[in-house]
PDB file of C-alpha atoms in Angstrom:
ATOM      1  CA  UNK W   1     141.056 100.303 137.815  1.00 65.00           C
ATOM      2  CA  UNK W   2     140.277 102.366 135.206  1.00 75.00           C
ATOM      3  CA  UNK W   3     140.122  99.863 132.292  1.00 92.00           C
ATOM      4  CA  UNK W   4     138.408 101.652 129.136  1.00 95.00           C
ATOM      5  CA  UNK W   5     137.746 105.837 129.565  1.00 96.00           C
ATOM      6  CA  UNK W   6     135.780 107.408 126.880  1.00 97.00           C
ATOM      7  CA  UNK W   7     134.965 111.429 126.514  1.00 96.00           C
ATOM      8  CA  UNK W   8     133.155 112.612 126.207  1.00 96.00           C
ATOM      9  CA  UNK W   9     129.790 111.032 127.781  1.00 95.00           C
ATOM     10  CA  UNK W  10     127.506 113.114 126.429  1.00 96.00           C
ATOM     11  CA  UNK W  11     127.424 115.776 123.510  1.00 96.00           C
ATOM     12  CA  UNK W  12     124.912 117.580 121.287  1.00 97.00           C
ATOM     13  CA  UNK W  13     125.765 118.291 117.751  1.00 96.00           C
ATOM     14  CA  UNK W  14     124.235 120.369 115.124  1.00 97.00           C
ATOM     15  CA  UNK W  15     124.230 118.677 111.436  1.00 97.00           C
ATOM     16  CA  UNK W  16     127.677 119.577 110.229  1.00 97.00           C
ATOM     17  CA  UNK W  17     129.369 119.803 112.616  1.00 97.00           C
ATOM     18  CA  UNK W  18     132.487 117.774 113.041  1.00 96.00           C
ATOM     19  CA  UNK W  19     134.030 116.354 116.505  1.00 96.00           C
ATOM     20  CA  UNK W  20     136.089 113.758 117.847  1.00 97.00           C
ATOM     21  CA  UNK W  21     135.027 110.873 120.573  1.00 98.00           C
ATOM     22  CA  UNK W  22     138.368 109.818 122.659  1.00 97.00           C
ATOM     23  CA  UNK W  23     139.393 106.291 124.092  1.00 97.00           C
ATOM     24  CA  UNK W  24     141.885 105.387 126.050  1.00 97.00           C
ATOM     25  CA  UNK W  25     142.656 101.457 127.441  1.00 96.00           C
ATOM     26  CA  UNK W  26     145.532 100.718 130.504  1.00 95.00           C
ATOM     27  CA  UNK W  27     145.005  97.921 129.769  1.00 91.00           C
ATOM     28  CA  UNK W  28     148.352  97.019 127.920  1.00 91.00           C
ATOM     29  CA  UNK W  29     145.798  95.408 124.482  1.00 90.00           C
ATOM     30  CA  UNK W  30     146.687  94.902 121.176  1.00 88.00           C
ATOM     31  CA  UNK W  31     143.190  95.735 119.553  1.00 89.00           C
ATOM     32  CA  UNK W  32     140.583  98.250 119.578  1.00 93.00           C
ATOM     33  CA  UNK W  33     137.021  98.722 118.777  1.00 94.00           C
ATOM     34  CA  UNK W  34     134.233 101.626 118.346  1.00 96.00           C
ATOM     35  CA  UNK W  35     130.956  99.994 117.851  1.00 96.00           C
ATOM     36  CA  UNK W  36     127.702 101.803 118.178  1.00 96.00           C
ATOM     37  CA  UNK W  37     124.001 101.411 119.808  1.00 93.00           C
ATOM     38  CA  UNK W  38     121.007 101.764 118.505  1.00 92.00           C
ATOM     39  CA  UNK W  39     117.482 100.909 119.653  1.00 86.00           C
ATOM     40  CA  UNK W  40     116.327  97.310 117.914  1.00 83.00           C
ATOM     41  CA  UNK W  41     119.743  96.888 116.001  1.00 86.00           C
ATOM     42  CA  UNK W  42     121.798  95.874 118.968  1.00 86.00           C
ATOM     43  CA  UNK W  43     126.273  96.936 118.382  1.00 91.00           C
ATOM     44  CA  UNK W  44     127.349  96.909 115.060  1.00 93.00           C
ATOM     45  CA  UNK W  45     130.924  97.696 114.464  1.00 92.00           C
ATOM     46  CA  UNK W  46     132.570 100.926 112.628  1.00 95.00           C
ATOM     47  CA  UNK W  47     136.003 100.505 113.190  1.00 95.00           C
ATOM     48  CA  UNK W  48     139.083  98.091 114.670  1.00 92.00           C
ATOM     49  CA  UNK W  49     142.131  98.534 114.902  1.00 92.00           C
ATOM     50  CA  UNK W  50     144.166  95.217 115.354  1.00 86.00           C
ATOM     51  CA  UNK W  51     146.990  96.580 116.518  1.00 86.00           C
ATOM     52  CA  UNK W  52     148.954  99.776 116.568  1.00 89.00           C
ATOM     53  CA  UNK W  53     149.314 101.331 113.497  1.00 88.00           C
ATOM     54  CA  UNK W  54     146.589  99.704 111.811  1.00 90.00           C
ATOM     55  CA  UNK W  55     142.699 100.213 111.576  1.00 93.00           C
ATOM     56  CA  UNK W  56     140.472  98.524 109.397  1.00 91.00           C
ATOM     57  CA  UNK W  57     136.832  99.162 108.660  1.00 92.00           C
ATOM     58  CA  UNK W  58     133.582  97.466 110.205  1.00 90.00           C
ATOM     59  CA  UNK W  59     129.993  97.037 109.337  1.00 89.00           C
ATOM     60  CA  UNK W  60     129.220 100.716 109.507  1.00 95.00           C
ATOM     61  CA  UNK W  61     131.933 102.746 108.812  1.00 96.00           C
ATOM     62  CA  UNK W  62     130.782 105.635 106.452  1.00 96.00           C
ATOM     63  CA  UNK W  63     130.642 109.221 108.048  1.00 96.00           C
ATOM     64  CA  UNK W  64     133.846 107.901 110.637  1.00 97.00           C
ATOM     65  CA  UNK W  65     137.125 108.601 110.916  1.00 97.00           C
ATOM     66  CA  UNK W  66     139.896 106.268 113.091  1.00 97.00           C
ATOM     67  CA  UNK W  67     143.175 107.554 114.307  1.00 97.00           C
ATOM     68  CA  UNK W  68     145.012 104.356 116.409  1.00 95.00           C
ATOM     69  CA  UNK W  69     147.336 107.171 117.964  1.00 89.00           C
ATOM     70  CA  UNK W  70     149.275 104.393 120.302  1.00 95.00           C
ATOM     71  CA  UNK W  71     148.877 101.460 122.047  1.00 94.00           C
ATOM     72  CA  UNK W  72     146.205 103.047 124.676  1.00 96.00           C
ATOM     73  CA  UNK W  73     144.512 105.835 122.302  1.00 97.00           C
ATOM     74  CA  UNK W  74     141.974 105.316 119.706  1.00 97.00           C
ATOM     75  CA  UNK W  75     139.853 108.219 118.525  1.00 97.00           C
ATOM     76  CA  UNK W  76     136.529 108.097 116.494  1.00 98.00           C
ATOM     77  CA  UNK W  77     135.845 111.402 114.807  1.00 98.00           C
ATOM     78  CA  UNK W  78     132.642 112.760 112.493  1.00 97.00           C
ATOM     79  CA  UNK W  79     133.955 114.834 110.564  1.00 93.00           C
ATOM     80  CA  UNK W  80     129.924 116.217 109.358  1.00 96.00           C
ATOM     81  CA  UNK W  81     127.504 115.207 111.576  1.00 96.00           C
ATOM     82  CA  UNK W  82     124.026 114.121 110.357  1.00 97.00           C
ATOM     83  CA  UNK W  83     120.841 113.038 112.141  1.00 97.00           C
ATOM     84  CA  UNK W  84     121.553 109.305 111.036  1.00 96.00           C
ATOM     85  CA  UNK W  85     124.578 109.571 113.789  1.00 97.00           C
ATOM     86  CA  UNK W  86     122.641 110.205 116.771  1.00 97.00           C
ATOM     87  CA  UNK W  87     123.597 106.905 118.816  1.00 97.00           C
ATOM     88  CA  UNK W  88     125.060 105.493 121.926  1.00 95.00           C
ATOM     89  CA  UNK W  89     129.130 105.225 121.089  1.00 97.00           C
ATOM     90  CA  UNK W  90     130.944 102.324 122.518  1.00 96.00           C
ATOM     91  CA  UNK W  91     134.505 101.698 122.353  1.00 96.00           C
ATOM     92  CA  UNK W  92     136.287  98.001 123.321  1.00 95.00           C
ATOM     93  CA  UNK W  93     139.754  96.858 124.192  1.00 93.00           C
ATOM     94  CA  UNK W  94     141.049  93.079 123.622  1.00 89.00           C
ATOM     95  CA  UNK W  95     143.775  90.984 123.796  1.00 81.00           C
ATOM     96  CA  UNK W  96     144.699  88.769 120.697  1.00 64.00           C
ATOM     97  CA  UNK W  97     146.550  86.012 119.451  1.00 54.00           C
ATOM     98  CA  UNK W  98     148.052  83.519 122.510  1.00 51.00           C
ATOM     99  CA  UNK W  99     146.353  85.500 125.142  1.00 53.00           C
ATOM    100  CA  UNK W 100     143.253  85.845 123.224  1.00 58.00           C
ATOM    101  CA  UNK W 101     140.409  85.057 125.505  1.00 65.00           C
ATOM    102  CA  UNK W 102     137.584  86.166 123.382  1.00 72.00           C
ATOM    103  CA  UNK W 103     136.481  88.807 126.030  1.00 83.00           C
ATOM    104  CA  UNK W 104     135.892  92.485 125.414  1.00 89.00           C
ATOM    105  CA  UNK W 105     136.351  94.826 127.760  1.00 91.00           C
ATOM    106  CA  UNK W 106     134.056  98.120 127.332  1.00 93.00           C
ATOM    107  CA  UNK W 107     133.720 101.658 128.006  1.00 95.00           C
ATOM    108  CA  UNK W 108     130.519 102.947 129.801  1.00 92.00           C
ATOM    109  CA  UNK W 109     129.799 105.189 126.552  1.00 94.00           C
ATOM    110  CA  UNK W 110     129.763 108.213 124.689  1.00 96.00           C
ATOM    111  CA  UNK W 111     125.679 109.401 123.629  1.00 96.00           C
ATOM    112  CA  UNK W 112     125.930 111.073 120.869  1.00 97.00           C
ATOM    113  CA  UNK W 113     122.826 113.861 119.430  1.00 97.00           C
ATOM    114  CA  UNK W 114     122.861 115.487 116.290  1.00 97.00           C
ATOM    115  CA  UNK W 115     120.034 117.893 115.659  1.00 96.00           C
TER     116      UNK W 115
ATOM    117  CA  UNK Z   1     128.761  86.000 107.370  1.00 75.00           C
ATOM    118  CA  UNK Z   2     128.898  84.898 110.837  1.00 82.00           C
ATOM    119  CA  UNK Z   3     125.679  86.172 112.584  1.00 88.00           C
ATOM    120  CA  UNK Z   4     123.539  86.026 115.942  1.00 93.00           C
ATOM    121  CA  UNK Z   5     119.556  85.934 116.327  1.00 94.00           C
ATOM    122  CA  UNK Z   6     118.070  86.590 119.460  1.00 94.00           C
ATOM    123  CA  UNK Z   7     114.588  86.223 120.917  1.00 87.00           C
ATOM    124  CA  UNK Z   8     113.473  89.902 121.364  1.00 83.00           C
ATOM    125  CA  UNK Z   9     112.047  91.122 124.525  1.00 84.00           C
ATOM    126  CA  UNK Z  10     111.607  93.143 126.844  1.00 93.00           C
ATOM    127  CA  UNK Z  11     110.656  89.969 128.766  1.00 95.00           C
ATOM    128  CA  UNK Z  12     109.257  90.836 132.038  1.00 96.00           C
ATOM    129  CA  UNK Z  13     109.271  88.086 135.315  1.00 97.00           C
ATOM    130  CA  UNK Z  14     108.957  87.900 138.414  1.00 97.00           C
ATOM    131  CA  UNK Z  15     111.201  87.366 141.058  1.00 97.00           C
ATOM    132  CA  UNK Z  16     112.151  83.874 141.139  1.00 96.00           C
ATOM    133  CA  UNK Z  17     111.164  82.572 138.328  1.00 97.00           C
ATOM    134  CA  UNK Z  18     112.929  80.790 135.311  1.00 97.00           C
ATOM    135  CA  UNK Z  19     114.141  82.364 132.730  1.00 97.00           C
ATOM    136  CA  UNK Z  20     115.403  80.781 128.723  1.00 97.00           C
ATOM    137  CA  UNK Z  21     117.090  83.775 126.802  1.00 97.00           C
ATOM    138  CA  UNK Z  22     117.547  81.817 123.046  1.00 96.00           C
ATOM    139  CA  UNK Z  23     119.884  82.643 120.822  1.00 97.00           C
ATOM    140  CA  UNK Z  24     121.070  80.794 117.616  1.00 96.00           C
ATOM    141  CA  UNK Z  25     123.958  81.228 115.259  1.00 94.00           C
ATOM    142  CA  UNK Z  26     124.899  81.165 111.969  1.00 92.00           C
ATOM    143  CA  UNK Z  27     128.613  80.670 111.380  1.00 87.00           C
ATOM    144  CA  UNK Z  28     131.392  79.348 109.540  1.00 81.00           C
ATOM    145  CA  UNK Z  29     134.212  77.403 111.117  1.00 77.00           C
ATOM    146  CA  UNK Z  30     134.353  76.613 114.636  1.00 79.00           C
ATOM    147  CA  UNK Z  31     132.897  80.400 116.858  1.00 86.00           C
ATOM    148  CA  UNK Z  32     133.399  81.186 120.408  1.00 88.00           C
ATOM    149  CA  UNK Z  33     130.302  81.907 121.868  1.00 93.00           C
ATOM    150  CA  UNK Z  34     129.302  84.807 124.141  1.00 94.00           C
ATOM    151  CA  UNK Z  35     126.357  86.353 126.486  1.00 96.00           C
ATOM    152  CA  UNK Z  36     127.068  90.073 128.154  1.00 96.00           C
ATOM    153  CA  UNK Z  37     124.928  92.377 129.912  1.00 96.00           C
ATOM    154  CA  UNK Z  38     124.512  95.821 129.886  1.00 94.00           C
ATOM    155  CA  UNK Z  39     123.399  97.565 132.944  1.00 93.00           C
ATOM    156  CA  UNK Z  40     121.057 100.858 133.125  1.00 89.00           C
ATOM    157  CA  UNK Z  41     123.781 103.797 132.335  1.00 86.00           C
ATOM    158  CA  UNK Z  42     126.663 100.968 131.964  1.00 88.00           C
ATOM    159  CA  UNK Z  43     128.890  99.077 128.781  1.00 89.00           C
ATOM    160  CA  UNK Z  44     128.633  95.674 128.316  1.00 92.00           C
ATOM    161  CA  UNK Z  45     130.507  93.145 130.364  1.00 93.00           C
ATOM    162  CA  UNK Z  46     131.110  89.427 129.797  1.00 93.00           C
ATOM    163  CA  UNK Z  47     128.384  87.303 131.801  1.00 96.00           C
ATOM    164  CA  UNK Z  48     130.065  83.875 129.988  1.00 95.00           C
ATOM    165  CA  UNK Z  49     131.989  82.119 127.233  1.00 93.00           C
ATOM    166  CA  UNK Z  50     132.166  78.866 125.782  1.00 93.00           C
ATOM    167  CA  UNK Z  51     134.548  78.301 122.994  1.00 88.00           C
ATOM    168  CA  UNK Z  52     133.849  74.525 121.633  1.00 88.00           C
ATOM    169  CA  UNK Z  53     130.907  72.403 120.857  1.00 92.00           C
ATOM    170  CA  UNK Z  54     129.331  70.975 124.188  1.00 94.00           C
ATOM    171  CA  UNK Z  55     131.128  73.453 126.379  1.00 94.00           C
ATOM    172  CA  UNK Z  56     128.838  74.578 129.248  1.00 97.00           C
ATOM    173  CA  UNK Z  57     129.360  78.350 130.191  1.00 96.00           C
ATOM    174  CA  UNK Z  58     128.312  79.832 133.542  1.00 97.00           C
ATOM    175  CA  UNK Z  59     128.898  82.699 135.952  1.00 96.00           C
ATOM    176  CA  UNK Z  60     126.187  84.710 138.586  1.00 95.00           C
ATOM    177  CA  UNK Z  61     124.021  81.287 138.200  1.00 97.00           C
ATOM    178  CA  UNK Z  62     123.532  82.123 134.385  1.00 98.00           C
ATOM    179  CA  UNK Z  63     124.378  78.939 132.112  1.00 98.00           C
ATOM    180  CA  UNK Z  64     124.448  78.606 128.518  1.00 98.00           C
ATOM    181  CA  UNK Z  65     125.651  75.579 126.715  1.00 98.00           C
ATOM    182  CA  UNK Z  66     127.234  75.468 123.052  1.00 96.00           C
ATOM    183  CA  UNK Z  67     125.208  73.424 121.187  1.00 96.00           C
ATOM    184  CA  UNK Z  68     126.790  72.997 117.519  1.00 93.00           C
ATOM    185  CA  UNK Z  69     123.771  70.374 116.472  1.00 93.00           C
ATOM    186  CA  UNK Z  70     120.976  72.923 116.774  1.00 95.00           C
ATOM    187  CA  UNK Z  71     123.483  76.229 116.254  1.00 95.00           C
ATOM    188  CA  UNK Z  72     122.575  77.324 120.099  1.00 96.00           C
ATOM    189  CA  UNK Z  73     123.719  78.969 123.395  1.00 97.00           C
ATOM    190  CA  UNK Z  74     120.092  79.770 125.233  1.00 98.00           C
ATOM    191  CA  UNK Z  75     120.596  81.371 128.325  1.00 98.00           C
ATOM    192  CA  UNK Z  76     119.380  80.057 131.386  1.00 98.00           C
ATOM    193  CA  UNK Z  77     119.289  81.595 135.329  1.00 98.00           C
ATOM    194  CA  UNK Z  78     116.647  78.814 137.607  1.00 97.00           C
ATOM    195  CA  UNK Z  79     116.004  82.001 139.952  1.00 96.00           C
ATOM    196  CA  UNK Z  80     115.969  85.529 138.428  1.00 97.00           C
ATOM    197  CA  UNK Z  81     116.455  88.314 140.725  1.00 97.00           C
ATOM    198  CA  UNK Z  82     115.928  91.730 140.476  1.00 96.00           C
ATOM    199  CA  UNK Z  83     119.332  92.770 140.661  1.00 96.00           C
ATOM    200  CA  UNK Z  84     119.269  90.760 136.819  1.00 97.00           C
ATOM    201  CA  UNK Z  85     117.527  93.740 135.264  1.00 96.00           C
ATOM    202  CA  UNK Z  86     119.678  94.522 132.405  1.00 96.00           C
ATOM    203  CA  UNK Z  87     120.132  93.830 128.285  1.00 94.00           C
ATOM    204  CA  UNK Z  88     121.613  90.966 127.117  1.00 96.00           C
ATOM    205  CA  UNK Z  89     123.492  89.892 124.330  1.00 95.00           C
ATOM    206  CA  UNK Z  90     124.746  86.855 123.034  1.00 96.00           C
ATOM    207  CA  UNK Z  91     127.654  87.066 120.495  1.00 93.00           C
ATOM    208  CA  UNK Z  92     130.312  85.160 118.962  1.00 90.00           C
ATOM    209  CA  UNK Z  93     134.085  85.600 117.547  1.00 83.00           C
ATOM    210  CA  UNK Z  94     135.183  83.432 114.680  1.00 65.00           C
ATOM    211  CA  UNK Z  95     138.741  83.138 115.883  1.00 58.00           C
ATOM    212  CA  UNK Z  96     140.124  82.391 112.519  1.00 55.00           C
ATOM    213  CA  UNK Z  97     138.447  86.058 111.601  1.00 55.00           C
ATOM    214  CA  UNK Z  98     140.040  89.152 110.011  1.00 58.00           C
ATOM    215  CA  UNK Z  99     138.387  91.769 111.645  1.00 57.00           C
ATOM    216  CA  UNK Z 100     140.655  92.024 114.544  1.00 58.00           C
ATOM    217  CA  UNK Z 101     138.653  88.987 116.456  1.00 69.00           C
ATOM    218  CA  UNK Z 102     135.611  91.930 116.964  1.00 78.00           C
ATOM    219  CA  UNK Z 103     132.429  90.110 117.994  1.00 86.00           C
ATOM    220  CA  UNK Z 104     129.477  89.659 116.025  1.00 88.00           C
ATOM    221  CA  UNK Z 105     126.267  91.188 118.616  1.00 92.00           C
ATOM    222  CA  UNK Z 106     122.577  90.486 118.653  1.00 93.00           C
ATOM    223  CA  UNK Z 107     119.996  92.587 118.908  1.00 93.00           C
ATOM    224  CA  UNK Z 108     119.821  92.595 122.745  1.00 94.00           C
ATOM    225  CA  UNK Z 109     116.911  91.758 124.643  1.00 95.00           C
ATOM    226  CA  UNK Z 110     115.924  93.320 127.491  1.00 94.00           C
ATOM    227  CA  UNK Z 111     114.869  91.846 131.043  1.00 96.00           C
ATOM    228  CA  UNK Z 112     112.847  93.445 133.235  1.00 96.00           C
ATOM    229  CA  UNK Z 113     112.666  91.230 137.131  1.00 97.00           C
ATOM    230  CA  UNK Z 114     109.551  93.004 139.263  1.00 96.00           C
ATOM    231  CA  UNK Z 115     109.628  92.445 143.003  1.00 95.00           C
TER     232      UNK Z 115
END
């Protein structure tokens, strides 16, 4: 059961330097999520995307990028890295609408470092 | 906007004792309610819902009830292990949302069981 796969799990950036986080869901869901962690500010949300084809921005969203590239892909991508980014990366998968159950299923997490 | 306000930790108990996690809301409309838990090295899961006033949530002998008088879903365990080391958040979803039915995190707080 592989349920939500993020890569990578760990990368160190220099400040200005761009790269791209990758998710990927089996789980057949209509939406996605990238939220990020840091210490004393609990998740807070850059991007969704409620379904394919469409992403919308969060609380956080400056310095991101969103590509929805299907139903199972959804890629986060810093295109200049700065200090500020350094953060635990988390990316979410639910179902909406009639079989929306409220529950979010997560990926174990991409830390992120920028020097 | 909807938001969540969580006691901060860490809280620290023993084995076998009792342990209150509180956590109010502020929200418009009628919110599903949430607590997950994060692991060491993990994502979050979903520990419980509730998704109406007076609904009682409960899994793993965690409960939480929705209480929409005092804007509340405390979470409650009578015998903490240590296995129950872990963050937790409480959350909540306005269903009626437009942000893809993402979920609005505390701040986490963090419980530490000692043998």
């Amino acid at each position: 059961n592989a349920g939500v796969t993020q890569t990578p799990k760990f990368q160190v950036l220099k400040t200005g330097q761009s790269m791209t986080l990758q998710c990927a869901q089996d789980m057949n869901h209509n939406s996605m999520y990238w939220y990020r962690q840091d210490p004393g500010m609990g998740l807070r949300l850059i991007y969704y995307s409620a379904s394919e084809g469409t992403t919308d921005k969060g609380e956080v969203p400056n310095g991101y990028n969103v590509s929805r590239l299907n139903k199972r892909e959804f890629s986060l991508r810093l295109e200049s890295a700065a200090p500020s980014q350094t953060s635990v990366y988390f990316c979410a998968s639910s179902e909406l609408q009639g079989a929306w159950t409220g529950e979010l299923f997560f990926g174990e997490g991409s830390r992120l470092t920028v020097l | 906007g909807n938001s969540v306000t969580q006691m901060e930790g860490p809280v620290t108990l023993s084995e076998e004792a009792f342990l209150t996690i509180n956590c109010t809301y502020t929200a418009t409309g009628y919110p599903s309610l949430f607590w997950y838990v994060q692991y060491p090295g993990e994502g979050l899961q979903l520990l419980l819902k509730a998704t109406k006033a007076d609904d009682k949530g409960s899994n793993k002998g965690f409960e939480a009830t929705y209480r929409k008088e005092t804007t509340s879903f405390h979470l409650e365990k009578g015998s903490v292990q240590v296995s129950d080391s872990a963050v937790y958040f409480c959350a909540l979803s306005d269903q009626n949302s437009n942000s893809g039915y993402a979920l609005n995190f505390g701040k986490g707080t963090s419980l530490l069981v000692t043998p």
